[in-house]
Amino acid sequence: LLSVSDKYALHEYTESKDPEVLSEIEQGYLSFCRHQKIYDQIRYVDETGKEIVRINHRKEEPYIVPKSRLQNKKDRYYFTETIKLPKGSIYVSPFDLNVENGQIEVPIKPTIRFGTPVYNNQGEIKGAVFLNYKGKVLLDRLSSAVLEGSCPSMLIDKQGYWLCSANAEMNWGFMYEDRKNLRFGNKLPDEWKIISKEKQGQFKTREGLFTYRKVYPLTKSVFRGHVGRQGTHHFNEIF
């Protein structure tokens, strides 16, 4: 992410607004997305929230999104969080579903967004670059592990919402108004009290045997060696 955001062409474009330089950025991002298949989108968004460059990955082949379809993301939480960070910082979003034009994309697209602000040589904020990680990659691995096991498994966020479970209708409750009450704690309050207090453990109730472990994927070791001179990393807890 930091490498992509620090390309000379991007910094040149923030000053010149040259269409030829913009085309160079588009082609560079297109090549990146073609080779790094775990990302669904790569975008440069200016300081007002307007998408300037966007590459979408569809059906195994990325493409440049036409200017007529670019959107303004000024009100999206990941933009407002990233744009206020110092140079060299990385923002990591919560794990949720992709939203386009104010609507949850169908079929659903689980996404984790990585963002970093873009500054010019005068220290002025000029926007941000975002990579959208395909959350399906992670969930497919988890599903494979579940199929190999002999008991049901699930992935739950720290609010108690299901991100992955055997019942798809219960997943991503926080994204849908009619699913806001679909939480592990509402269904199994006694079990949730135990699970939410400890990092890991095993216990048995009348509902069965529960084995659990909390996941902390965002540690400094993940980004070791990537801190800019003036920047610090911004870590969000996903689960």
Coordinates of N, CA and C in Angstrom, one line a residue:
L1 N 0.8 -1.2 0.0 CA 0.0 0.0 0.0 C 0.9 1.3 0.0
L2 N 1.9 1.3 0.9 CA 2.7 2.5 0.9 C 3.5 2.6 -0.3
S3 N 3.9 1.5 -0.9 CA 4.7 1.6 -2.2 C 3.8 2.2 -3.3
V4 N 2.6 1.7 -3.4 CA 1.6 2.2 -4.4 C 1.3 3.6 -4.3
S5 N 1.2 4.1 -3.0 CA 0.8 5.5 -2.8 C 1.9 6.4 -2.9
D6 N 3.2 5.9 -3.0 CA 4.3 6.8 -3.0 C 4.9 6.9 -4.4
K7 N 4.2 6.4 -5.4 CA 4.7 6.5 -6.8 C 4.9 7.9 -7.3
Y8 N 5.9 8.2 -8.0 CA 6.2 9.6 -8.5 C 5.0 10.1 -9.3
A9 N 4.4 9.3 -10.2 CA 3.3 9.7 -11.0 C 2.1 10.3 -10.2
L10 N 1.8 9.6 -9.1 CA 0.7 10.1 -8.3 C 1.0 11.5 -7.7
H11 N 2.2 11.7 -7.2 CA 2.6 13.0 -6.6 C 2.6 14.1 -7.7
E12 N 3.0 13.7 -8.9 CA 3.1 14.6 -10.0 C 1.6 15.0 -10.4
Y13 N 0.7 14.1 -10.4 CA -0.7 14.4 -10.8 C -1.3 15.3 -9.7
T14 N -1.0 15.1 -8.5 CA -1.7 16.0 -7.4 C -1.3 17.4 -7.7
E15 N -0.2 17.7 -8.3 CA 0.2 19.1 -8.6 C -0.2 19.6 -10.0
S16 N -0.1 18.7 -11.0 CA -0.3 19.1 -12.4 C -1.7 18.8 -12.9
K17 N -2.4 17.8 -12.4 CA -3.7 17.3 -12.9 C -3.6 17.0 -14.4
D18 N -2.4 16.5 -14.8 CA -2.2 16.2 -16.2 C -2.9 14.9 -16.6
P19 N -3.8 14.9 -17.6 CA -4.5 13.7 -18.0 C -3.6 12.5 -18.4
E20 N -2.4 12.9 -19.0 CA -1.5 11.8 -19.4 C -0.9 11.1 -18.2
V21 N -0.6 11.9 -17.2 CA -0.1 11.3 -15.9 C -1.2 10.5 -15.3
L22 N -2.4 10.9 -15.3 CA -3.5 10.2 -14.7 C -3.6 8.8 -15.4
S23 N -3.5 8.8 -16.8 CA -3.5 7.6 -17.5 C -2.4 6.6 -17.1
E24 N -1.2 7.2 -16.8 CA -0.1 6.4 -16.3 C -0.4 5.7 -15.0
I25 N -1.1 6.5 -14.1 CA -1.5 6.0 -12.8 C -2.5 4.8 -13.0
E26 N -3.4 5.0 -13.9 CA -4.5 4.0 -14.1 C -3.8 2.7 -14.6
Q27 N -2.9 2.8 -15.5 CA -2.3 1.6 -16.1 C -1.4 0.9 -15.0
G28 N -0.8 1.7 -14.2 CA 0.0 1.1 -13.1 C -0.8 0.4 -12.1
Y29 N -2.0 1.0 -11.7 CA -2.9 0.3 -10.8 C -3.5 -0.9 -11.4
L30 N -3.8 -0.8 -12.7 CA -4.4 -1.9 -13.4 C -3.4 -3.1 -13.4
S31 N -2.2 -2.9 -13.6 CA -1.2 -4.0 -13.6 C -1.0 -4.5 -12.2
F32 N -1.0 -3.7 -11.2 CA -0.9 -4.1 -9.8 C -2.1 -5.0 -9.4
C33 N -3.3 -4.6 -9.8 CA -4.5 -5.4 -9.4 C -4.5 -6.7 -10.2
R34 N -4.0 -6.7 -11.4 CA -3.9 -8.0 -12.2 C -3.0 -9.0 -11.6
H35 N -1.9 -8.6 -11.0 CA -1.0 -9.5 -10.4 C -1.3 -9.8 -8.9
Q36 N -1.8 -8.8 -8.2 CA -2.2 -9.1 -6.8 C -3.7 -9.4 -6.7
K37 N -4.0 -10.6 -6.9 CA -5.4 -11.0 -7.1 C -6.2 -11.0 -5.8
I38 N -5.6 -10.8 -4.7 CA -6.4 -10.8 -3.5 C -7.1 -9.4 -3.2
Y39 N -6.9 -8.5 -4.1 CA -7.6 -7.2 -3.9 C -8.7 -7.0 -5.0
D40 N -9.8 -6.6 -4.5 CA -11.0 -6.4 -5.3 C -11.0 -5.0 -6.0
Q41 N -10.4 -4.0 -5.2 CA -10.4 -2.6 -5.8 C -9.0 -2.0 -5.3
I42 N -8.6 -1.0 -6.2 CA -7.6 -0.1 -5.8 C -8.0 1.3 -6.2
R43 N -7.9 2.3 -5.3 CA -8.4 3.6 -5.7 C -7.5 4.7 -5.2
Y44 N -7.5 5.8 -5.9 CA -6.9 7.0 -5.4 C -8.1 8.0 -5.3
V45 N -8.3 8.5 -4.1 CA -9.4 9.4 -3.8 C -8.8 10.7 -3.4
D46 N -9.3 11.8 -3.9 CA -8.7 13.1 -3.6 C -9.2 13.6 -2.2
E47 N -8.7 14.7 -1.8 CA -8.9 15.2 -0.4 C -10.4 15.6 -0.2
T48 N -11.2 15.7 -1.2 CA -12.6 16.0 -1.1 C -13.5 14.7 -1.0
G49 N -12.8 13.6 -1.2 CA -13.6 12.3 -1.2 C -13.9 11.8 -2.6
K50 N -13.6 12.5 -3.6 CA -13.9 12.1 -5.0 C -12.9 11.1 -5.5
E51 N -13.5 10.0 -6.0 CA -12.6 9.0 -6.6 C -12.0 9.5 -7.9
I52 N -10.7 9.5 -8.0 CA -10.0 10.0 -9.2 C -9.6 8.8 -10.1
V53 N -9.1 7.7 -9.5 CA -8.8 6.5 -10.2 C -9.4 5.3 -9.4
R54 N -10.0 4.4 -10.1 CA -10.5 3.2 -9.5 C -10.4 2.0 -10.4
I55 N -9.8 1.0 -9.9 CA -9.7 -0.3 -10.6 C -10.6 -1.3 -9.9
N56 N -11.5 -1.9 -10.6 CA -12.3 -3.0 -10.1 C -11.8 -4.4 -10.6
H57 N -11.9 -5.4 -9.8 CA -11.5 -6.7 -10.2 C -12.8 -7.6 -10.4
R58 N -13.2 -7.9 -11.6 CA -14.4 -8.7 -11.8 C -14.1 -9.9 -12.7
K59 N -14.6 -11.0 -12.3 CA -14.4 -12.2 -13.1 C -13.0 -12.5 -13.5
E60 N -12.1 -12.3 -12.5 CA -10.7 -12.6 -12.6 C -9.9 -11.6 -13.5
E61 N -10.6 -10.6 -14.0 CA -9.9 -9.6 -14.8 C -10.2 -8.2 -14.4
P62 N -9.2 -7.4 -14.0 CA -9.4 -6.0 -13.5 C -9.7 -5.1 -14.7
Y63 N -10.4 -4.0 -14.4 CA -10.6 -3.0 -15.4 C -10.7 -1.6 -14.8
I64 N -10.4 -0.6 -15.6 CA -10.5 0.8 -15.2 C -11.9 1.2 -15.2
V65 N -12.4 1.7 -14.1 CA -13.8 2.2 -14.0 C -13.9 3.5 -14.7
P66 N -14.9 3.6 -15.6 CA -15.1 4.9 -16.3 C -15.3 6.1 -15.4
K67 N -14.9 7.3 -15.8 CA -15.0 8.4 -15.0 C -16.5 8.7 -14.6
S68 N -17.4 8.4 -15.5 CA -18.8 8.6 -15.3 C -19.4 7.8 -14.1
R69 N -18.7 6.7 -13.8 CA -19.1 5.8 -12.7 C -18.3 6.0 -11.4
L70 N -17.4 7.0 -11.4 CA -16.7 7.2 -10.1 C -17.6 7.9 -9.1
Q71 N -17.3 7.7 -7.8 CA -18.2 8.1 -6.8 C -17.5 9.1 -5.8
N72 N -18.2 9.7 -5.0 CA -17.7 10.5 -3.9 C -17.8 9.8 -2.6
K73 N -16.7 9.6 -1.9 CA -16.7 8.7 -0.7 C -16.5 9.6 0.6
K74 N -16.8 10.9 0.5 CA -16.4 11.8 1.6 C -17.1 11.4 2.9
D75 N -18.3 10.7 2.8 CA -19.0 10.4 4.1 C -18.7 9.0 4.5
R76 N -17.9 8.2 3.8 CA -17.6 6.8 4.2 C -16.6 6.8 5.3
Y77 N -16.8 6.0 6.3 CA -16.0 6.1 7.5 C -14.5 5.8 7.3
Y78 N -14.2 4.9 6.3 CA -12.8 4.6 6.1 C -12.1 5.8 5.4
F79 N -12.8 6.7 4.7 CA -12.2 7.9 4.1 C -11.9 8.9 5.2
T80 N -12.9 9.2 6.0 CA -12.8 10.2 7.1 C -11.7 9.8 8.1
E81 N -11.6 8.5 8.3 CA -10.5 8.0 9.3 C -9.1 8.1 8.7
T82 N -9.0 7.8 7.4 CA -7.7 7.8 6.7 C -7.2 9.2 6.5
I83 N -8.1 10.1 6.0 CA -7.6 11.4 5.6 C -7.0 12.2 6.7
K84 N -7.3 11.9 8.0 CA -6.8 12.7 9.1 C -5.5 12.1 9.7
L85 N -5.0 11.0 9.1 CA -3.8 10.4 9.6 C -2.5 11.1 9.1
P86 N -1.4 10.9 9.9 CA -0.2 11.5 9.4 C 0.5 10.7 8.3
K87 N 1.4 11.3 7.6 CA 2.1 10.6 6.5 C 2.7 9.3 6.9
G88 N 2.6 8.3 6.1 CA 3.2 7.0 6.4 C 2.3 6.1 7.2
S89 N 1.1 6.5 7.6 CA 0.2 5.7 8.4 C -0.6 4.8 7.6
I90 N -1.1 3.7 8.2 CA -2.0 2.8 7.5 C -3.2 2.6 8.3
Y91 N -4.4 2.8 7.7 CA -5.7 2.5 8.3 C -6.2 1.2 7.9
V92 N -6.7 0.4 8.8 CA -7.3 -0.9 8.5 C -8.7 -0.9 9.0
S93 N -9.6 -1.1 8.1 CA -11.1 -1.0 8.4 C -11.6 -2.2 9.2
P94 N -12.7 -2.1 9.8 CA -13.4 -3.3 10.3 C -13.8 -4.2 9.1
F95 N -14.0 -5.5 9.4 CA -14.4 -6.5 8.4 C -15.9 -6.3 8.1
D96 N -16.4 -5.8 7.0 CA -17.8 -5.6 6.7 C -18.1 -5.9 5.3
L97 N -19.2 -5.5 4.8 CA -19.7 -5.8 3.4 C -19.5 -4.5 2.6
N98 N -19.1 -4.7 1.3 CA -18.9 -3.6 0.4 C -20.2 -2.9 0.1
V99 N -20.1 -1.5 0.1 CA -21.3 -0.7 -0.2 C -21.0 0.1 -1.4
E100 N -21.9 0.1 -2.4 CA -21.8 1.0 -3.6 C -23.0 1.8 -3.8
N101 N -22.8 3.1 -4.0 CA -23.9 4.1 -4.1 C -24.9 4.0 -3.0
G102 N -24.4 3.8 -1.8 CA -25.2 3.7 -0.6 C -26.0 2.4 -0.4
Q103 N -25.7 1.4 -1.2 CA -26.4 0.1 -1.1 C -25.4 -1.0 -0.9
I104 N -25.8 -2.0 -0.1 CA -24.9 -3.2 0.0 C -24.8 -3.9 -1.3
E105 N -23.6 -4.1 -1.8 CA -23.5 -4.8 -3.1 C -24.0 -6.2 -3.1
V106 N -24.7 -6.6 -4.1 CA -25.3 -7.9 -4.3 C -24.7 -8.6 -5.5
P107 N -24.2 -9.8 -5.4 CA -24.0 -10.6 -4.2 C -23.1 -9.9 -3.2
I108 N -23.2 -10.3 -2.0 CA -22.5 -9.6 -0.9 C -21.0 -9.8 -1.2
K109 N -20.2 -8.8 -0.7 CA -18.8 -8.9 -0.9 C -18.1 -8.5 0.4
P110 N -17.7 -9.5 1.2 CA -17.0 -9.2 2.4 C -15.7 -8.5 2.1
T111 N -15.4 -7.4 2.9 CA -14.2 -6.6 2.5 C -13.5 -6.0 3.7
I112 N -12.2 -5.9 3.6 CA -11.3 -5.2 4.6 C -10.6 -4.2 3.8
R113 N -10.7 -2.9 4.2 CA -10.0 -1.8 3.4 C -8.8 -1.4 4.1
F114 N -7.7 -1.2 3.3 CA -6.4 -0.7 3.8 C -6.3 0.7 3.1
G115 N -6.0 1.7 3.9 CA -5.9 3.1 3.4 C -4.7 3.8 3.9
T116 N -4.1 4.7 3.1 CA -3.0 5.5 3.6 C -3.2 6.9 3.0
P117 N -2.9 8.0 3.7 CA -3.1 9.3 3.2 C -2.0 9.7 2.2
V118 N -2.3 10.6 1.3 CA -1.3 11.1 0.3 C -1.0 12.6 0.6
Y119 N 0.2 12.9 0.8 CA 0.6 14.3 1.0 C 1.6 14.8 -0.1
N120 N 1.6 16.1 -0.4 CA 2.5 16.6 -1.3 C 3.8 17.0 -0.6
N121 N 4.8 17.5 -1.3 CA 6.1 17.9 -0.8 C 6.0 19.1 0.2
Q122 N 4.9 19.8 0.2 CA 4.6 20.9 1.1 C 3.9 20.5 2.4
G123 N 3.6 19.2 2.5 CA 2.9 18.6 3.6 C 1.5 18.8 3.6
E124 N 0.9 19.1 2.4 CA -0.6 19.3 2.3 C -1.2 18.0 1.9
I125 N -2.4 17.7 2.5 CA -3.1 16.5 2.3 C -3.7 16.5 0.9
K126 N -3.5 15.5 0.1 CA -4.0 15.5 -1.3 C -4.9 14.3 -1.6
G127 N -5.3 13.6 -0.6 CA -6.2 12.4 -0.7 C -5.7 11.2 -0.1
A128 N -6.1 10.0 -0.6 CA -5.7 8.8 0.0 C -5.8 7.7 -1.0
V129 N -5.0 6.6 -0.8 CA -5.0 5.4 -1.6 C -5.6 4.3 -0.8
F130 N -6.5 3.5 -1.4 CA -7.2 2.4 -0.7 C -7.0 1.1 -1.5
L131 N -6.8 0.1 -0.8 CA -6.9 -1.3 -1.3 C -8.0 -2.0 -0.6
N132 N -8.9 -2.7 -1.4 CA -10.0 -3.5 -0.8 C -9.6 -4.9 -0.9
Y133 N -9.3 -5.5 0.3 CA -9.0 -6.9 0.3 C -10.2 -7.8 0.2
K134 N -10.1 -8.8 -0.6 CA -11.3 -9.7 -0.8 C -11.4 -10.6 0.5
G135 N -12.4 -10.3 1.3 CA -12.6 -11.0 2.5 C -13.1 -12.5 2.3
K136 N -13.6 -12.7 1.1 CA -14.0 -14.1 0.7 C -12.8 -15.0 0.8
V137 N -11.6 -14.5 0.5 CA -10.4 -15.4 0.5 C -10.2 -15.9 2.0
L138 N -10.4 -15.0 2.9 CA -10.2 -15.4 4.3 C -11.4 -16.4 4.8
L139 N -12.6 -16.0 4.4 CA -13.7 -16.8 4.8 C -13.8 -18.2 4.2
D140 N -13.3 -18.3 2.9 CA -13.2 -19.6 2.3 C -12.3 -20.5 3.0
R141 N -11.2 -20.0 3.5 CA -10.2 -20.8 4.2 C -10.8 -21.3 5.5
L142 N -11.6 -20.4 6.2 CA -12.3 -20.8 7.4 C -13.3 -21.9 7.1
S143 N -14.1 -21.7 6.0 CA -15.1 -22.7 5.7 C -14.5 -24.0 5.4
S144 N -13.3 -24.0 4.8 CA -12.6 -25.3 4.5 C -12.3 -26.0 5.8
A145 N -11.8 -25.2 6.7 CA -11.4 -25.8 8.0 C -12.6 -26.4 8.7
V146 N -13.8 -25.7 8.6 CA -15.0 -26.1 9.2 C -15.5 -27.4 8.6
L147 N -15.4 -27.6 7.3 CA -15.8 -28.8 6.6 C -14.9 -30.0 7.0
E148 N -13.7 -29.7 7.4 CA -12.8 -30.8 7.8 C -13.0 -31.2 9.2
G149 N -13.7 -30.4 10.0 CA -14.0 -30.7 11.4 C -15.2 -31.5 11.6
S150 N -15.5 -31.8 12.8 CA -16.7 -32.6 13.1 C -17.7 -31.8 13.9
C151 N -17.5 -30.5 14.1 CA -18.5 -29.7 14.8 C -18.6 -28.4 14.2
P152 N -19.7 -27.7 14.4 CA -19.9 -26.4 13.7 C -19.0 -25.3 14.3
S153 N -18.4 -24.5 13.4 CA -17.5 -23.4 13.8 C -18.1 -22.1 13.3
M154 N -17.7 -21.0 13.9 CA -18.2 -19.7 13.5 C -17.2 -18.6 13.8
L155 N -17.3 -17.5 13.1 CA -16.4 -16.4 13.3 C -17.3 -15.2 13.8
I156 N -17.0 -14.6 14.9 CA -17.9 -13.6 15.5 C -17.1 -12.4 15.8
D157 N -17.6 -11.2 15.6 CA -16.9 -10.0 15.9 C -17.1 -9.6 17.4
K158 N -16.4 -8.6 17.8 CA -16.4 -8.3 19.2 C -17.7 -7.8 19.7
Q159 N -18.6 -7.4 18.8 CA -20.0 -7.0 19.3 C -20.9 -8.2 19.3
G160 N -20.4 -9.4 18.9 CA -21.2 -10.6 18.9 C -22.0 -10.9 17.7
Y161 N -21.7 -10.2 16.6 CA -22.3 -10.4 15.3 C -21.5 -11.5 14.6
W162 N -22.3 -12.4 13.9 CA -21.7 -13.5 13.1 C -21.1 -12.9 11.8
L163 N -19.9 -13.2 11.5 CA -19.3 -12.9 10.2 C -19.3 -14.2 9.3
C164 N -19.2 -15.3 10.0 CA -19.2 -16.6 9.2 C -19.9 -17.6 10.1
S165 N -20.9 -18.3 9.6 CA -21.5 -19.4 10.3 C -22.2 -20.3 9.3
A166 N -22.8 -21.4 9.8 CA -23.5 -22.3 8.9 C -24.8 -21.7 8.4
N167 N -25.4 -20.7 9.1 CA -26.6 -20.1 8.7 C -26.3 -18.7 8.1
A168 N -26.3 -18.6 6.8 CA -26.0 -17.4 6.1 C -27.0 -16.2 6.5
E169 N -28.2 -16.5 6.9 CA -29.2 -15.5 7.2 C -28.8 -14.8 8.5
M170 N -27.9 -15.4 9.3 CA -27.6 -14.8 10.6 C -26.3 -13.9 10.4
N171 N -25.6 -14.1 9.3 CA -24.3 -13.4 9.2 C -24.5 -11.9 8.8
W172 N -23.5 -11.1 9.2 CA -23.4 -9.7 8.9 C -24.6 -8.9 9.4
G173 N -25.1 -9.2 10.6 CA -26.3 -8.6 11.1 C -26.2 -7.1 11.3
F174 N -25.0 -6.6 11.6 CA -24.8 -5.1 11.8 C -25.0 -4.3 10.5
M175 N -25.0 -5.0 9.4 CA -25.1 -4.3 8.1 C -26.6 -4.2 7.6
Y176 N -27.5 -4.9 8.3 CA -28.9 -4.9 7.9 C -29.8 -4.4 9.0
E177 N -30.7 -3.5 8.7 CA -31.6 -3.0 9.8 C -32.4 -4.1 10.4
D178 N -32.9 -5.1 9.6 CA -33.7 -6.1 10.1 C -32.9 -7.3 10.8
R179 N -31.6 -7.1 10.9 CA -30.8 -8.2 11.6 C -30.0 -7.6 12.8
K180 N -30.3 -6.4 13.2 CA -29.5 -5.8 14.2 C -29.5 -6.6 15.5
N181 N -30.6 -7.3 15.8 CA -30.7 -8.1 17.0 C -30.1 -9.5 16.9
L182 N -29.6 -9.9 15.7 CA -29.0 -11.2 15.5 C -27.6 -11.2 16.0
R183 N -27.4 -11.4 17.3 CA -26.1 -11.4 18.0 C -26.0 -12.7 18.8
F184 N -24.8 -13.2 18.9 CA -24.6 -14.4 19.7 C -25.0 -14.2 21.2
G185 N -24.8 -13.0 21.7 CA -25.2 -12.7 23.1 C -26.7 -12.7 23.3
N186 N -27.5 -12.4 22.3 CA -28.9 -12.4 22.4 C -29.4 -13.8 22.3
K187 N -28.8 -14.6 21.6 CA -29.2 -16.0 21.4 C -28.7 -16.9 22.6
L188 N -27.5 -16.7 23.0 CA -26.9 -17.4 24.1 C -26.2 -16.5 25.1
P189 N -27.0 -15.8 25.9 CA -26.4 -14.7 26.8 C -25.5 -15.3 27.8
D190 N -25.7 -16.4 28.4 CA -24.9 -17.0 29.4 C -23.5 -17.4 28.9
E191 N -23.6 -18.0 27.7 CA -22.3 -18.4 27.0 C -21.5 -17.2 26.6
W192 N -22.2 -16.1 26.1 CA -21.5 -14.9 25.7 C -20.8 -14.2 26.8
K193 N -21.4 -14.2 28.0 CA -20.7 -13.6 29.1 C -19.4 -14.2 29.4
I194 N -19.3 -15.5 29.3 CA -18.0 -16.2 29.5 C -17.1 -15.9 28.4
I195 N -17.5 -16.1 27.1 CA -16.6 -15.9 26.0 C -16.1 -14.5 25.9
S196 N -16.9 -13.5 26.2 CA -16.5 -12.1 26.0 C -15.5 -11.7 27.1
K197 N -15.4 -12.4 28.2 CA -14.4 -12.0 29.2 C -13.0 -12.6 29.1
E198 N -12.9 -13.7 28.5 CA -11.6 -14.4 28.4 C -11.1 -14.5 27.0
K199 N -9.7 -14.6 26.9 CA -9.1 -14.7 25.5 C -9.4 -16.0 24.9
Q200 N -9.4 -17.1 25.7 CA -9.6 -18.4 25.1 C -10.1 -19.3 26.2
G201 N -10.7 -20.4 25.8 CA -11.1 -21.4 26.8 C -12.1 -22.4 26.3
Q202 N -12.6 -23.2 27.2 CA -13.5 -24.3 26.8 C -14.5 -24.5 28.0
F203 N -15.7 -24.7 27.7 CA -16.7 -24.9 28.8 C -17.9 -25.6 28.2
K204 N -18.7 -26.2 29.1 CA -19.9 -26.9 28.7 C -21.1 -26.4 29.4
T205 N -22.2 -26.2 28.6 CA -23.5 -25.9 29.1 C -24.5 -26.8 28.6
R206 N -25.8 -26.6 28.9 CA -26.8 -27.4 28.3 C -26.9 -27.3 26.8
E207 N -26.3 -26.2 26.3 CA -26.3 -26.0 24.8 C -25.2 -26.8 24.1
G208 N -24.3 -27.3 24.9 CA -23.2 -28.1 24.3 C -21.8 -27.7 24.8
L209 N -20.8 -28.2 24.1 CA -19.4 -27.9 24.5 C -19.0 -26.7 23.6
F210 N -18.4 -25.7 24.2 CA -17.9 -24.5 23.5 C -16.4 -24.4 23.7
T211 N -15.7 -24.3 22.6 CA -14.3 -24.0 22.6 C -14.1 -22.8 21.8
Y212 N -13.3 -21.8 22.4 CA -13.2 -20.5 21.7 C -11.8 -19.9 21.9
R213 N -11.5 -19.0 21.0 CA -10.3 -18.3 21.1 C -10.4 -16.9 20.4
K214 N -10.0 -15.8 21.0 CA -10.1 -14.5 20.4 C -9.0 -14.3 19.4
V215 N -9.3 -13.6 18.3 CA -8.3 -13.4 17.3 C -7.9 -11.9 17.2
Y216 N -6.5 -11.7 17.2 CA -6.0 -10.4 17.1 C -5.1 -10.3 15.9
P217 N -5.7 -10.1 14.7 CA -4.9 -10.1 13.5 C -4.0 -8.9 13.3
L218 N -4.3 -7.8 13.9 CA -3.5 -6.6 13.6 C -2.5 -6.3 14.7
T219 N -1.4 -6.9 14.6 CA -0.3 -6.6 15.5 C 0.8 -5.9 14.8
K220 N 1.7 -5.2 15.5 CA 2.8 -4.5 14.8 C 3.7 -5.3 14.0
S221 N 3.8 -6.6 14.3 CA 4.6 -7.5 13.5 C 4.1 -7.6 12.1
V222 N 2.8 -7.4 11.9 CA 2.2 -7.5 10.5 C 2.8 -6.5 9.6
F223 N 3.1 -5.3 10.1 CA 3.5 -4.1 9.3 C 5.0 -3.7 9.6
R224 N 5.7 -4.6 10.2 CA 7.1 -4.3 10.6 C 7.9 -3.8 9.4
G225 N 8.6 -2.7 9.6 CA 9.5 -2.2 8.6 C 8.8 -1.3 7.6
H226 N 7.5 -1.0 7.8 CA 6.8 -0.2 6.9 C 6.4 1.2 7.4
V227 N 6.9 1.6 8.6 CA 6.5 2.9 9.2 C 7.4 4.0 8.5
G228 N 6.7 5.0 8.0 CA 7.4 6.1 7.5 C 8.1 6.9 8.6
R229 N 9.1 7.8 8.2 CA 9.8 8.6 9.1 C 8.9 9.4 10.0
Q230 N 7.9 10.0 9.4 CA 7.0 10.9 10.1 C 5.7 10.2 10.6
G231 N 5.6 9.0 10.2 CA 4.3 8.3 10.4 C 4.2 7.3 11.5
T232 N 3.1 7.0 11.9 CA 2.8 5.9 12.8 C 1.6 5.1 12.3
H233 N 1.6 3.8 12.7 CA 0.5 3.0 12.2 C -0.8 3.2 13.0
H234 N -1.9 3.1 12.4 CA -3.2 3.3 13.0 C -3.9 1.9 13.0
F235 N -4.0 1.3 14.1 CA -4.5 -0.1 14.2 C -6.0 -0.1 14.7
N236 N -6.8 -0.8 14.0 CA -8.2 -1.1 14.4 C -8.4 -2.5 14.7
E237 N -9.1 -2.8 15.8 CA -9.4 -4.2 16.1 C -10.5 -4.7 15.2
I238 N -10.3 -5.7 14.4 CA -11.3 -6.2 13.5 C -12.3 -7.1 14.2
F239 N -11.8 -8.1 15.0 CA -12.6 -9.1 15.6 C -12.7 -8.9 17.1

